[in-house]
Amino acid sequence: MAAQVQLPAVPRSVGSFRHDLDLSISELLGLLDLTQQVKQSRQRFARALEGLYLALLFEKPSLRTRMTFELAIKQLGGDCVVQSGMVGEREPIKDIARNLARWTDCIVARTYAQETVDELAQWSAIPVVNALTDLYHPCQALADMFTLREHFGRLRGLKLAYVGDGNNVAHSLLLCGARLGMHCTVATPAAYGPRPEIVEAACELSDETGGSIQVTTDAFEAVQQANAVYTDVWASMGQEDEAELREQIFAPYQVNEALLAQARPDAAFMHCLPAKRGLEVTDAVLESGQSIVFEQAENRLHAQKALLLTLLQ
Ligand code: CP
Ligand code: NVA
C-alpha cells in the first residue's frame, strides 16, 4: 500500500520548486512566456546568473535533466557542481541542506523520496528545485506545457491523454494541465492509477480553470478526440524488479499506431524519454511525424532556464 501523499495545505514554499503547485497560475504563465523569450534570444540572458553557483544532486541516472540543467546554468553565466549518490546516507539531510546553503545559491535535486526534496527545502535558506522524485517530475511538465503551447498555439481546452503508469510524470501533468485549463485523461491498469490525493487536487484546480480530469482503465476511450497522447515507461527508476510483471499487465496500454489513430488526426505523440521501444510505445509511433518528443527534450533546456531566472533573479 502506497504511503499517503501530504499535499501541503498552503501549497507554496517561497523560492522553491518542490512540486508543480509551488508556482501560482500567474507565475506558471509568466514562466511559459519567459521560456519563449530565452528560447528566442540566448545572448540576451547570457550573464543573468553571473556569480551564482548551483549544487546538483542526483540519486538516480539522468541524461536530459542533468545535461539541460548544467547547460542552462552555464549558458546563463552561472556555474554548478554535481554530486551523484544517495542524499542523507552519510549525514542528515538537514545538515546537507545547511552546508550547501553556505556555499551555493540553489539546490537542484533528483531523489527517490519526495520527502528528501521537501526536507532540503525546509532546511536550506536557498531555493530547492525538484529534478524528479518518485512522486513528481515538475520540470518535465513545465517543458511539456511549453511544447504543447508552441505546437498548438494554446493550452486552455486542449485534451491531453496520458496512457500507461500513473507515475511521477502523470502526477505533474495532471497538476499542471489542470492549472492551465486543459482536459486531462489518464488511462492506467486498475492498480496503477495516479495517487487519489493528486487526482483530487487536480480536480479541484480544474473546477477553477474550466479544465477537466478523468481517470479510467480504458486506453481506447481515453484517447478519443485527444490533441496529444502521452506515455512514459511502465517501470520507473527504482521499480526495475517489477519490470517483467509490469510488461504483462501494461501490454494493453501500448501506444501504437492503432491507438494513436483513435485520437484526433493531428494529435501529437509525447514521451518524456527515455523510452522503451516495443513496450509503452512502438518504434513507428515514436519515429512518426506526429511525435514531438525531441521538441519536448529541447524545451527542457529553455524551460529550466526560465525557471532558474524566476527563482534566482
Ligand atoms: N525526461 C527526463 O527527465 O530524462 P532524464 O531521466 O534523462 O533526465
Ligand atoms: N517515470 C520515469 C521518468 C523518467 C524521466 C522514472 O521515474 O523513471
mmCIF file of N, CA and C in Angstrom, residues 180-300:
data_model
loop_
_atom_site.group_PDB
_atom_site.id
_atom_site.type_symbol
_atom_site.label_atom_id
_atom_site.label_comp_id
_atom_site.label_asym_id
_atom_site.label_seq_id
_atom_site.Cartn_x
_atom_site.Cartn_y
_atom_site.Cartn_z
ATOM 1 N N LEU A 180 -3.833 24.864 -16.026
ATOM 2 C CA LEU A 180 -3.855 25.623 -17.273
ATOM 3 C C LEU A 180 -5.147 25.410 -18.069
ATOM 4 N N GLY A 181 -6.148 24.812 -17.414
ATOM 5 C CA GLY A 181 -7.458 24.684 -18.056
ATOM 6 C C GLY A 181 -7.509 23.640 -19.159
ATOM 7 N N MET A 182 -6.684 22.623 -19.053
ATOM 8 C CA MET A 182 -6.706 21.552 -20.056
ATOM 9 C C MET A 182 -7.637 20.424 -19.608
ATOM 10 N N HIS A 183 -8.001 19.584 -20.558
ATOM 11 C CA HIS A 183 -8.784 18.387 -20.254
ATOM 12 C C HIS A 183 -7.812 17.216 -20.230
ATOM 13 N N CYS A 184 -7.570 16.684 -19.038
ATOM 14 C CA CYS A 184 -6.562 15.621 -18.884
ATOM 15 C C CYS A 184 -7.242 14.299 -18.577
ATOM 16 N N THR A 185 -6.919 13.304 -19.370
ATOM 17 C CA THR A 185 -7.437 11.963 -19.140
ATOM 18 C C THR A 185 -6.258 11.037 -18.911
ATOM 19 N N VAL A 186 -6.372 10.196 -17.896
ATOM 20 C CA VAL A 186 -5.300 9.255 -17.592
ATOM 21 C C VAL A 186 -5.877 7.848 -17.656
ATOM 22 N N ALA A 187 -5.271 6.986 -18.483
ATOM 23 C CA ALA A 187 -5.708 5.584 -18.576
ATOM 24 C C ALA A 187 -4.589 4.682 -18.093
ATOM 25 N N THR A 188 -4.882 3.908 -17.046
ATOM 26 C CA THR A 188 -3.885 3.007 -16.466
ATOM 27 C C THR A 188 -4.561 1.686 -16.093
ATOM 28 N N PRO A 189 -3.787 0.616 -15.898
ATOM 29 C CA PRO A 189 -4.356 -0.581 -15.291
ATOM 30 C C PRO A 189 -4.895 -0.226 -13.903
ATOM 31 N N ALA A 190 -5.890 -1.000 -13.449
ATOM 32 C CA ALA A 190 -6.633 -0.623 -12.237
ATOM 33 C C ALA A 190 -5.737 -0.327 -11.027
ATOM 34 N N ALA A 191 -4.727 -1.142 -10.793
ATOM 35 C CA ALA A 191 -3.929 -0.963 -9.577
ATOM 36 C C ALA A 191 -2.774 0.022 -9.758
ATOM 37 N N TYR A 192 -2.707 0.670 -10.909
ATOM 38 C CA TYR A 192 -1.549 1.520 -11.212
ATOM 39 C C TYR A 192 -1.956 2.960 -11.545
ATOM 40 N N GLY A 193 -3.085 3.366 -11.005
ATOM 41 C CA GLY A 193 -3.568 4.717 -11.280
ATOM 42 C C GLY A 193 -2.770 5.764 -10.529
ATOM 43 N N PRO A 194 -2.972 7.033 -10.900
ATOM 44 C CA PRO A 194 -2.325 8.121 -10.153
ATOM 45 C C PRO A 194 -2.847 8.158 -8.717
ATOM 46 N N ARG A 195 -2.066 8.747 -7.803
ATOM 47 C CA ARG A 195 -2.476 8.834 -6.399
ATOM 48 C C ARG A 195 -3.807 9.594 -6.285
ATOM 49 N N PRO A 196 -4.752 9.038 -5.536
ATOM 50 C CA PRO A 196 -6.069 9.690 -5.410
ATOM 51 C C PRO A 196 -5.987 11.132 -4.910
ATOM 52 N N GLU A 197 -5.046 11.400 -3.984
ATOM 53 C CA GLU A 197 -4.950 12.780 -3.446
ATOM 54 C C GLU A 197 -4.544 13.757 -4.543
ATOM 55 N N ILE A 198 -3.705 13.275 -5.465
ATOM 56 C CA ILE A 198 -3.244 14.163 -6.538
ATOM 57 C C ILE A 198 -4.359 14.357 -7.564
ATOM 58 N N VAL A 199 -5.107 13.282 -7.842
ATOM 59 C CA VAL A 199 -6.257 13.409 -8.750
ATOM 60 C C VAL A 199 -7.265 14.397 -8.148
ATOM 61 N N GLU A 200 -7.489 14.260 -6.851
ATOM 62 C CA GLU A 200 -8.442 15.152 -6.180
ATOM 63 C C GLU A 200 -7.979 16.612 -6.266
ATOM 64 N N ALA A 201 -6.693 16.827 -6.014
ATOM 65 C CA ALA A 201 -6.160 18.201 -6.100
ATOM 66 C C ALA A 201 -6.306 18.731 -7.522
ATOM 67 N N ALA A 202 -6.041 17.876 -8.508
ATOM 68 C CA ALA A 202 -6.160 18.304 -9.914
ATOM 69 C C ALA A 202 -7.612 18.608 -10.261
ATOM 70 N N CYS A 203 -8.546 17.803 -9.738
ATOM 71 C CA CYS A 203 -9.977 18.056 -9.993
ATOM 72 C C CYS A 203 -10.384 19.418 -9.428
ATOM 73 N N GLU A 204 -9.919 19.704 -8.223
ATOM 74 C CA GLU A 204 -10.253 20.994 -7.601
ATOM 75 C C GLU A 204 -9.703 22.152 -8.428
ATOM 76 N N LEU A 205 -8.475 21.994 -8.914
ATOM 77 C CA LEU A 205 -7.875 23.043 -9.747
ATOM 78 C C LEU A 205 -8.664 23.198 -11.047
ATOM 79 N N SER A 206 -9.068 22.087 -11.639
ATOM 80 C CA SER A 206 -9.819 22.135 -12.901
ATOM 81 C C SER A 206 -11.137 22.867 -12.748
ATOM 82 N N ASP A 207 -11.779 22.663 -11.588
ATOM 83 C CA ASP A 207 -13.054 23.351 -11.357
ATOM 84 C C ASP A 207 -12.863 24.861 -11.453
ATOM 85 N N GLU A 208 -11.676 25.320 -11.023
ATOM 86 C CA GLU A 208 -11.408 26.769 -11.045
ATOM 87 C C GLU A 208 -11.014 27.251 -12.437
ATOM 88 N N THR A 209 -10.440 26.380 -13.250
ATOM 89 C CA THR A 209 -9.854 26.845 -14.515
ATOM 90 C C THR A 209 -10.661 26.448 -15.747
ATOM 91 N N GLY A 210 -11.738 25.675 -15.537
ATOM 92 C CA GLY A 210 -12.550 25.257 -16.689
ATOM 93 C C GLY A 210 -11.987 24.044 -17.402
ATOM 94 N N GLY A 211 -10.986 23.415 -16.812
ATOM 95 C CA GLY A 211 -10.469 22.172 -17.383
ATOM 96 C C GLY A 211 -11.240 20.990 -16.831
ATOM 97 N N SER A 212 -10.735 19.787 -17.085
ATOM 98 C CA SER A 212 -11.388 18.607 -16.504
ATOM 99 C C SER A 212 -10.367 17.491 -16.347
ATOM 100 N N ILE A 213 -10.687 16.574 -15.427
ATOM 101 C CA ILE A 213 -9.804 15.443 -15.139
ATOM 102 C C ILE A 213 -10.635 14.169 -15.223
ATOM 103 N N GLN A 214 -10.105 13.184 -15.936
ATOM 104 C CA GLN A 214 -10.795 11.899 -15.998
ATOM 105 C C GLN A 214 -9.769 10.793 -15.806
ATOM 106 N N VAL A 215 -10.091 9.837 -14.955
ATOM 107 C CA VAL A 215 -9.197 8.690 -14.749
ATOM 108 C C VAL A 215 -9.962 7.441 -15.127
ATOM 109 N N THR A 216 -9.361 6.594 -15.951
ATOM 110 C CA THR A 216 -10.051 5.417 -16.470
ATOM 111 C C THR A 216 -9.063 4.262 -16.609
ATOM 112 N N THR A 217 -9.597 3.065 -16.868
ATOM 113 C CA THR A 217 -8.711 1.944 -17.188
ATOM 114 C C THR A 217 -8.766 1.639 -18.687
ATOM 115 N N ASP A 218 -9.518 2.432 -19.438
ATOM 116 C CA ASP A 218 -9.761 2.158 -20.862
ATOM 117 C C ASP A 218 -8.919 3.103 -21.740
ATOM 118 N N ALA A 219 -7.831 2.581 -22.266
ATOM 119 C CA ALA A 219 -6.929 3.415 -23.078
ATOM 120 C C ALA A 219 -7.617 3.909 -24.344
ATOM 121 N N PHE A 220 -8.411 3.037 -24.942
ATOM 122 C CA PHE A 220 -9.120 3.354 -26.186
ATOM 123 C C PHE A 220 -10.050 4.553 -25.978
ATOM 124 N N GLU A 221 -10.791 4.498 -24.868
ATOM 125 C CA GLU A 221 -11.722 5.593 -24.536
ATOM 126 C C GLU A 221 -10.937 6.880 -24.225
ATOM 127 N N ALA A 222 -9.825 6.724 -23.521
ATOM 128 C CA ALA A 222 -9.069 7.902 -23.057
ATOM 129 C C ALA A 222 -8.552 8.756 -24.213
ATOM 130 N N VAL A 223 -8.162 8.134 -25.298
ATOM 131 C CA VAL A 223 -7.501 8.900 -26.370
ATOM 132 C C VAL A 223 -8.482 9.494 -27.382
ATOM 133 N N GLN A 224 -9.766 9.169 -27.267
ATOM 134 C CA GLN A 224 -10.741 9.719 -28.218
ATOM 135 C C GLN A 224 -10.671 11.253 -28.198
ATOM 136 N N GLN A 225 -10.562 11.836 -29.378
ATOM 137 C CA GLN A 225 -10.550 13.307 -29.524
ATOM 138 C C GLN A 225 -9.362 13.989 -28.838
ATOM 139 N N ALA A 226 -8.343 13.210 -28.491
ATOM 140 C CA ALA A 226 -7.199 13.828 -27.801
ATOM 141 C C ALA A 226 -6.363 14.652 -28.785
ATOM 142 N N ASN A 227 -5.888 15.796 -28.298
ATOM 143 C CA ASN A 227 -4.936 16.601 -29.076
ATOM 144 C C ASN A 227 -3.528 16.065 -28.914
ATOM 145 N N ALA A 228 -3.277 15.456 -27.752
ATOM 146 C CA ALA A 228 -1.950 14.888 -27.505
ATOM 147 C C ALA A 228 -2.094 13.581 -26.733
ATOM 148 N N VAL A 229 -1.291 12.606 -27.120
ATOM 149 C CA VAL A 229 -1.256 11.309 -26.425
ATOM 150 C C VAL A 229 0.142 11.161 -25.842
ATOM 151 N N TYR A 230 0.195 10.940 -24.529
ATOM 152 C CA TYR A 230 1.468 10.946 -23.801
ATOM 153 C C TYR A 230 1.657 9.597 -23.129
ATOM 154 N N THR A 231 2.858 9.048 -23.184
ATOM 155 C CA THR A 231 3.135 7.881 -22.363
ATOM 156 C C THR A 231 4.527 7.976 -21.758
ATOM 157 N N ASP A 232 4.809 7.075 -20.831
ATOM 158 C CA ASP A 232 6.104 7.019 -20.145
ATOM 159 C C ASP A 232 6.387 5.545 -19.864
ATOM 160 N N VAL A 233 7.580 5.258 -19.419
ATOM 161 C CA VAL A 233 7.956 3.868 -19.128
ATOM 162 C C VAL A 233 6.973 3.233 -18.144
ATOM 163 N N TRP A 234 6.823 1.914 -18.257
ATOM 164 C CA TRP A 234 5.919 1.198 -17.347
ATOM 165 C C TRP A 234 6.586 0.921 -15.996
ATOM 166 N N ALA A 235 7.901 0.845 -15.981
ATOM 167 C CA ALA A 235 8.624 0.655 -14.711
ATOM 168 C C ALA A 235 9.607 1.816 -14.568
ATOM 169 N N SER A 236 9.343 2.668 -13.601
ATOM 170 C CA SER A 236 10.197 3.840 -13.388
ATOM 171 C C SER A 236 11.474 3.447 -12.662
ATOM 172 N N MET A 237 12.397 4.393 -12.585
ATOM 173 C CA MET A 237 13.647 4.152 -11.854
ATOM 174 C C MET A 237 13.316 3.766 -10.418
ATOM 175 N N GLY A 238 13.887 2.656 -9.974
ATOM 176 C CA GLY A 238 13.566 2.144 -8.640
ATOM 177 C C GLY A 238 12.577 0.993 -8.685
ATOM 178 N N GLN A 239 11.933 0.783 -9.849
ATOM 179 C CA GLN A 239 10.935 -0.294 -9.965
ATOM 180 C C GLN A 239 11.435 -1.406 -10.882
ATOM 181 N N GLU A 240 12.747 -1.467 -11.085
ATOM 182 C CA GLU A 240 13.323 -2.426 -12.032
ATOM 183 C C GLU A 240 12.888 -3.864 -11.726
ATOM 184 N N ASP A 241 12.756 -4.197 -10.451
ATOM 185 C CA ASP A 241 12.375 -5.572 -10.071
ATOM 186 C C ASP A 241 10.972 -5.948 -10.559
ATOM 187 N N GLU A 242 10.149 -4.930 -10.769
ATOM 188 C CA GLU A 242 8.761 -5.183 -11.177
ATOM 189 C C GLU A 242 8.601 -5.162 -12.690
ATOM 190 N N ALA A 243 9.683 -4.898 -13.418
ATOM 191 C CA ALA A 243 9.564 -4.621 -14.858
ATOM 192 C C ALA A 243 8.881 -5.757 -15.618
ATOM 193 N N GLU A 244 9.259 -6.997 -15.306
ATOM 194 C CA GLU A 244 8.717 -8.125 -16.071
ATOM 195 C C GLU A 244 7.212 -8.278 -15.842
ATOM 196 N N LEU A 245 6.810 -8.189 -14.594
ATOM 197 C CA LEU A 245 5.382 -8.298 -14.255
ATOM 198 C C LEU A 245 4.603 -7.159 -14.916
ATOM 199 N N ARG A 246 5.178 -5.969 -14.830
ATOM 200 C CA ARG A 246 4.510 -4.805 -15.407
ATOM 201 C C ARG A 246 4.354 -4.932 -16.920
ATOM 202 N N GLU A 247 5.319 -5.535 -17.598
ATOM 203 C CA GLU A 247 5.221 -5.697 -19.060
ATOM 204 C C GLU A 247 3.968 -6.472 -19.436
ATOM 205 N N GLN A 248 3.603 -7.449 -18.620
ATOM 206 C CA GLN A 248 2.383 -8.220 -18.903
ATOM 207 C C GLN A 248 1.137 -7.391 -18.602
ATOM 208 N N ILE A 249 1.150 -6.754 -17.451
ATOM 209 C CA ILE A 249 -0.050 -6.012 -17.016
ATOM 210 C C ILE A 249 -0.336 -4.812 -17.928
ATOM 211 N N PHE A 250 0.736 -4.175 -18.371
ATOM 212 C CA PHE A 250 0.569 -2.923 -19.128
ATOM 213 C C PHE A 250 0.439 -3.134 -20.637
ATOM 214 N N ALA A 251 0.583 -4.384 -21.118
ATOM 215 C CA ALA A 251 0.578 -4.617 -22.572
ATOM 216 C C ALA A 251 -0.600 -3.945 -23.303
ATOM 217 N N PRO A 252 -1.830 -3.982 -22.756
ATOM 218 C CA PRO A 252 -2.944 -3.345 -23.480
ATOM 219 C C PRO A 252 -2.831 -1.809 -23.526
ATOM 220 N N TYR A 253 -1.840 -1.255 -22.867
ATOM 221 C CA TYR A 253 -1.709 0.208 -22.802
ATOM 222 C C TYR A 253 -0.598 0.739 -23.697
ATOM 223 N N GLN A 254 -0.118 -0.109 -24.595
ATOM 224 C CA GLN A 254 0.934 0.347 -25.511
ATOM 225 C C GLN A 254 0.377 1.424 -26.450
ATOM 226 N N VAL A 255 1.140 2.485 -26.652
ATOM 227 C CA VAL A 255 0.743 3.492 -27.645
ATOM 228 C C VAL A 255 1.334 3.036 -28.986
ATOM 229 N N ASN A 256 0.453 2.492 -29.801
ATOM 230 C CA ASN A 256 0.848 2.027 -31.138
ATOM 231 C C ASN A 256 0.015 2.785 -32.183
ATOM 232 N N GLU A 257 0.209 2.451 -33.433
ATOM 233 C CA GLU A 257 -0.487 3.216 -34.476
ATOM 234 C C GLU A 257 -2.011 3.085 -34.359
ATOM 235 N N ALA A 258 -2.466 1.892 -33.967
ATOM 236 C CA ALA A 258 -3.921 1.672 -33.840
ATOM 237 C C ALA A 258 -4.504 2.558 -32.738
ATOM 238 N N LEU A 259 -3.790 2.666 -31.616
ATOM 239 C CA LEU A 259 -4.307 3.501 -30.519
ATOM 240 C C LEU A 259 -4.235 4.982 -30.889
ATOM 241 N N LEU A 260 -3.104 5.380 -31.453
ATOM 242 C CA LEU A 260 -2.946 6.795 -31.825
ATOM 243 C C LEU A 260 -3.991 7.212 -32.869
ATOM 244 N N ALA A 261 -4.401 6.270 -33.720
ATOM 245 C CA ALA A 261 -5.402 6.572 -34.759
ATOM 246 C C ALA A 261 -6.765 6.923 -34.153
ATOM 247 N N GLN A 262 -6.974 6.574 -32.871
ATOM 248 C CA GLN A 262 -8.230 6.912 -32.200
ATOM 249 C C GLN A 262 -8.265 8.365 -31.733
ATOM 250 N N ALA A 263 -7.097 8.990 -31.674
ATOM 251 C CA ALA A 263 -7.036 10.404 -31.262
ATOM 252 C C ALA A 263 -7.347 11.280 -32.481
ATOM 253 N N ARG A 264 -7.267 12.583 -32.292
ATOM 254 C CA ARG A 264 -7.514 13.476 -33.433
ATOM 255 C C ARG A 264 -6.439 13.237 -34.501
ATOM 256 N N PRO A 265 -6.775 13.470 -35.768
ATOM 257 C CA PRO A 265 -5.798 13.181 -36.835
ATOM 258 C C PRO A 265 -4.496 13.976 -36.682
ATOM 259 N N ASP A 266 -4.588 15.159 -36.069
ATOM 260 C CA ASP A 266 -3.380 15.974 -35.893
ATOM 261 C C ASP A 266 -2.802 15.833 -34.484
ATOM 262 N N ALA A 267 -3.165 14.753 -33.792
ATOM 263 C CA ALA A 267 -2.702 14.587 -32.405
ATOM 264 C C ALA A 267 -1.180 14.461 -32.355
ATOM 265 N N ALA A 268 -0.611 15.048 -31.312
ATOM 266 C CA ALA A 268 0.838 14.933 -31.095
ATOM 267 C C ALA A 268 1.100 13.735 -30.184
ATOM 268 N N PHE A 269 2.201 13.029 -30.451
ATOM 269 C CA PHE A 269 2.631 11.977 -29.534
ATOM 270 C C PHE A 269 3.735 12.537 -28.647
ATOM 271 N N MET A 270 3.624 12.302 -27.341
ATOM 272 C CA MET A 270 4.610 12.841 -26.396
ATOM 273 C C MET A 270 5.157 11.751 -25.469
ATOM 274 N N HIS A 271 6.396 11.910 -25.091
ATOM 275 C CA HIS A 271 7.070 10.985 -24.155
ATOM 276 C C HIS A 271 8.201 11.778 -23.528
ATOM 277 N N CYS A 272 8.385 11.612 -22.213
ATOM 278 C CA CYS A 272 9.443 12.382 -21.542
ATOM 279 C C CYS A 272 10.827 11.848 -21.882
ATOM 280 N N LEU A 273 10.905 10.574 -22.313
ATOM 281 C CA LEU A 273 12.165 9.883 -22.605
ATOM 282 C C LEU A 273 12.963 9.700 -21.304
ATOM 283 N N PRO A 274 13.717 8.631 -21.143
ATOM 284 C CA PRO A 274 13.984 7.616 -22.161
ATOM 285 C C PRO A 274 12.783 6.690 -22.372
ATOM 286 N N ALA A 275 12.663 6.178 -23.620
ATOM 287 C CA ALA A 275 11.546 5.309 -23.986
ATOM 288 C C ALA A 275 12.024 3.877 -24.151
ATOM 289 N N LYS A 276 11.135 2.948 -23.864
ATOM 290 C CA LYS A 276 11.409 1.544 -24.163
ATOM 291 C C LYS A 276 10.567 1.192 -25.382
ATOM 292 N N ARG A 277 11.205 1.268 -26.554
ATOM 293 C CA ARG A 277 10.510 0.964 -27.810
ATOM 294 C C ARG A 277 10.019 -0.489 -27.790
ATOM 295 N N GLY A 278 8.794 -0.686 -28.273
ATOM 296 C CA GLY A 278 8.214 -2.036 -28.282
ATOM 297 C C GLY A 278 7.468 -2.353 -26.993
ATOM 298 N N LEU A 279 7.621 -1.515 -25.980
ATOM 299 C CA LEU A 279 6.826 -1.684 -24.748
ATOM 300 C C LEU A 279 5.767 -0.577 -24.713
ATOM 301 N N GLU A 280 6.037 0.501 -24.008
ATOM 302 C CA GLU A 280 4.969 1.512 -23.864
ATOM 303 C C GLU A 280 4.671 2.249 -25.169
ATOM 304 N N VAL A 281 5.598 2.219 -26.108
ATOM 305 C CA VAL A 281 5.375 2.871 -27.418
ATOM 306 C C VAL A 281 6.095 2.070 -28.497
ATOM 307 N N THR A 282 5.493 2.042 -29.685
ATOM 308 C CA THR A 282 6.158 1.353 -30.792
ATOM 309 C C THR A 282 7.170 2.304 -31.437
ATOM 310 N N ASP A 283 8.130 1.703 -32.100
ATOM 311 C CA ASP A 283 9.116 2.494 -32.830
ATOM 312 C C ASP A 283 8.415 3.366 -33.881
ATOM 313 N N ALA A 284 7.392 2.788 -34.535
ATOM 314 C CA ALA A 284 6.688 3.517 -35.607
ATOM 315 C C ALA A 284 6.066 4.807 -35.067
ATOM 316 N N VAL A 285 5.477 4.752 -33.889
ATOM 317 C CA VAL A 285 4.852 5.960 -33.319
ATOM 318 C C VAL A 285 5.919 6.957 -32.874
ATOM 319 N N LEU A 286 6.943 6.440 -32.206
ATOM 320 C CA LEU A 286 7.995 7.345 -31.699
ATOM 321 C C LEU A 286 8.700 8.078 -32.838
ATOM 322 N N GLU A 287 8.861 7.398 -33.956
ATOM 323 C CA GLU A 287 9.575 7.997 -35.091
ATOM 324 C C GLU A 287 8.628 8.670 -36.086
ATOM 325 N N SER A 288 7.335 8.681 -35.792
ATOM 326 C CA SER A 288 6.366 9.211 -36.763
ATOM 327 C C SER A 288 6.381 10.729 -36.811
ATOM 328 N N GLY A 289 5.727 11.279 -37.809
ATOM 329 C CA GLY A 289 5.608 12.726 -37.956
ATOM 330 C C GLY A 289 4.783 13.336 -36.841
ATOM 331 N N GLN A 290 4.005 12.525 -36.120
ATOM 332 C CA GLN A 290 3.185 13.047 -35.014
ATOM 333 C C GLN A 290 3.983 13.190 -33.721
ATOM 334 N N SER A 291 5.181 12.607 -33.698
ATOM 335 C CA SER A 291 5.972 12.595 -32.465
ATOM 336 C C SER A 291 6.672 13.940 -32.248
ATOM 337 N N ILE A 292 6.517 14.490 -31.045
ATOM 338 C CA ILE A 292 7.203 15.753 -30.724
ATOM 339 C C ILE A 292 8.153 15.545 -29.532
ATOM 340 N N VAL A 293 8.654 14.332 -29.405
ATOM 341 C CA VAL A 293 9.464 14.005 -28.223
ATOM 342 C C VAL A 293 10.778 14.792 -28.176
ATOM 343 N N PHE A 294 11.345 15.096 -29.335
ATOM 344 C CA PHE A 294 12.625 15.826 -29.282
ATOM 345 C C PHE A 294 12.398 17.328 -29.095
ATOM 346 N N GLU A 295 11.213 17.805 -29.465
ATOM 347 C CA GLU A 295 10.848 19.185 -29.108
ATOM 348 C C GLU A 295 10.727 19.281 -27.576
ATOM 349 N N GLN A 296 10.080 18.280 -26.986
ATOM 350 C CA GLN A 296 9.987 18.251 -25.514
ATOM 351 C C GLN A 296 11.380 18.286 -24.898
ATOM 352 N N ALA A 297 12.260 17.436 -25.411
ATOM 353 C CA ALA A 297 13.613 17.350 -24.844
ATOM 354 C C ALA A 297 14.344 18.682 -25.009
ATOM 355 N N GLU A 298 14.226 19.290 -26.188
ATOM 356 C CA GLU A 298 14.895 20.584 -26.383
ATOM 357 C C GLU A 298 14.364 21.609 -25.385
ATOM 358 N N ASN A 299 13.055 21.596 -25.216
ATOM 359 C CA ASN A 299 12.444 22.635 -24.375
ATOM 360 C C ASN A 299 12.738 22.475 -22.892
ATOM 361 N N ARG A 300 13.254 21.297 -22.482
ATOM 362 C CA ARG A 300 13.719 21.163 -21.101
ATOM 363 C C ARG A 300 14.756 22.256 -20.805
#
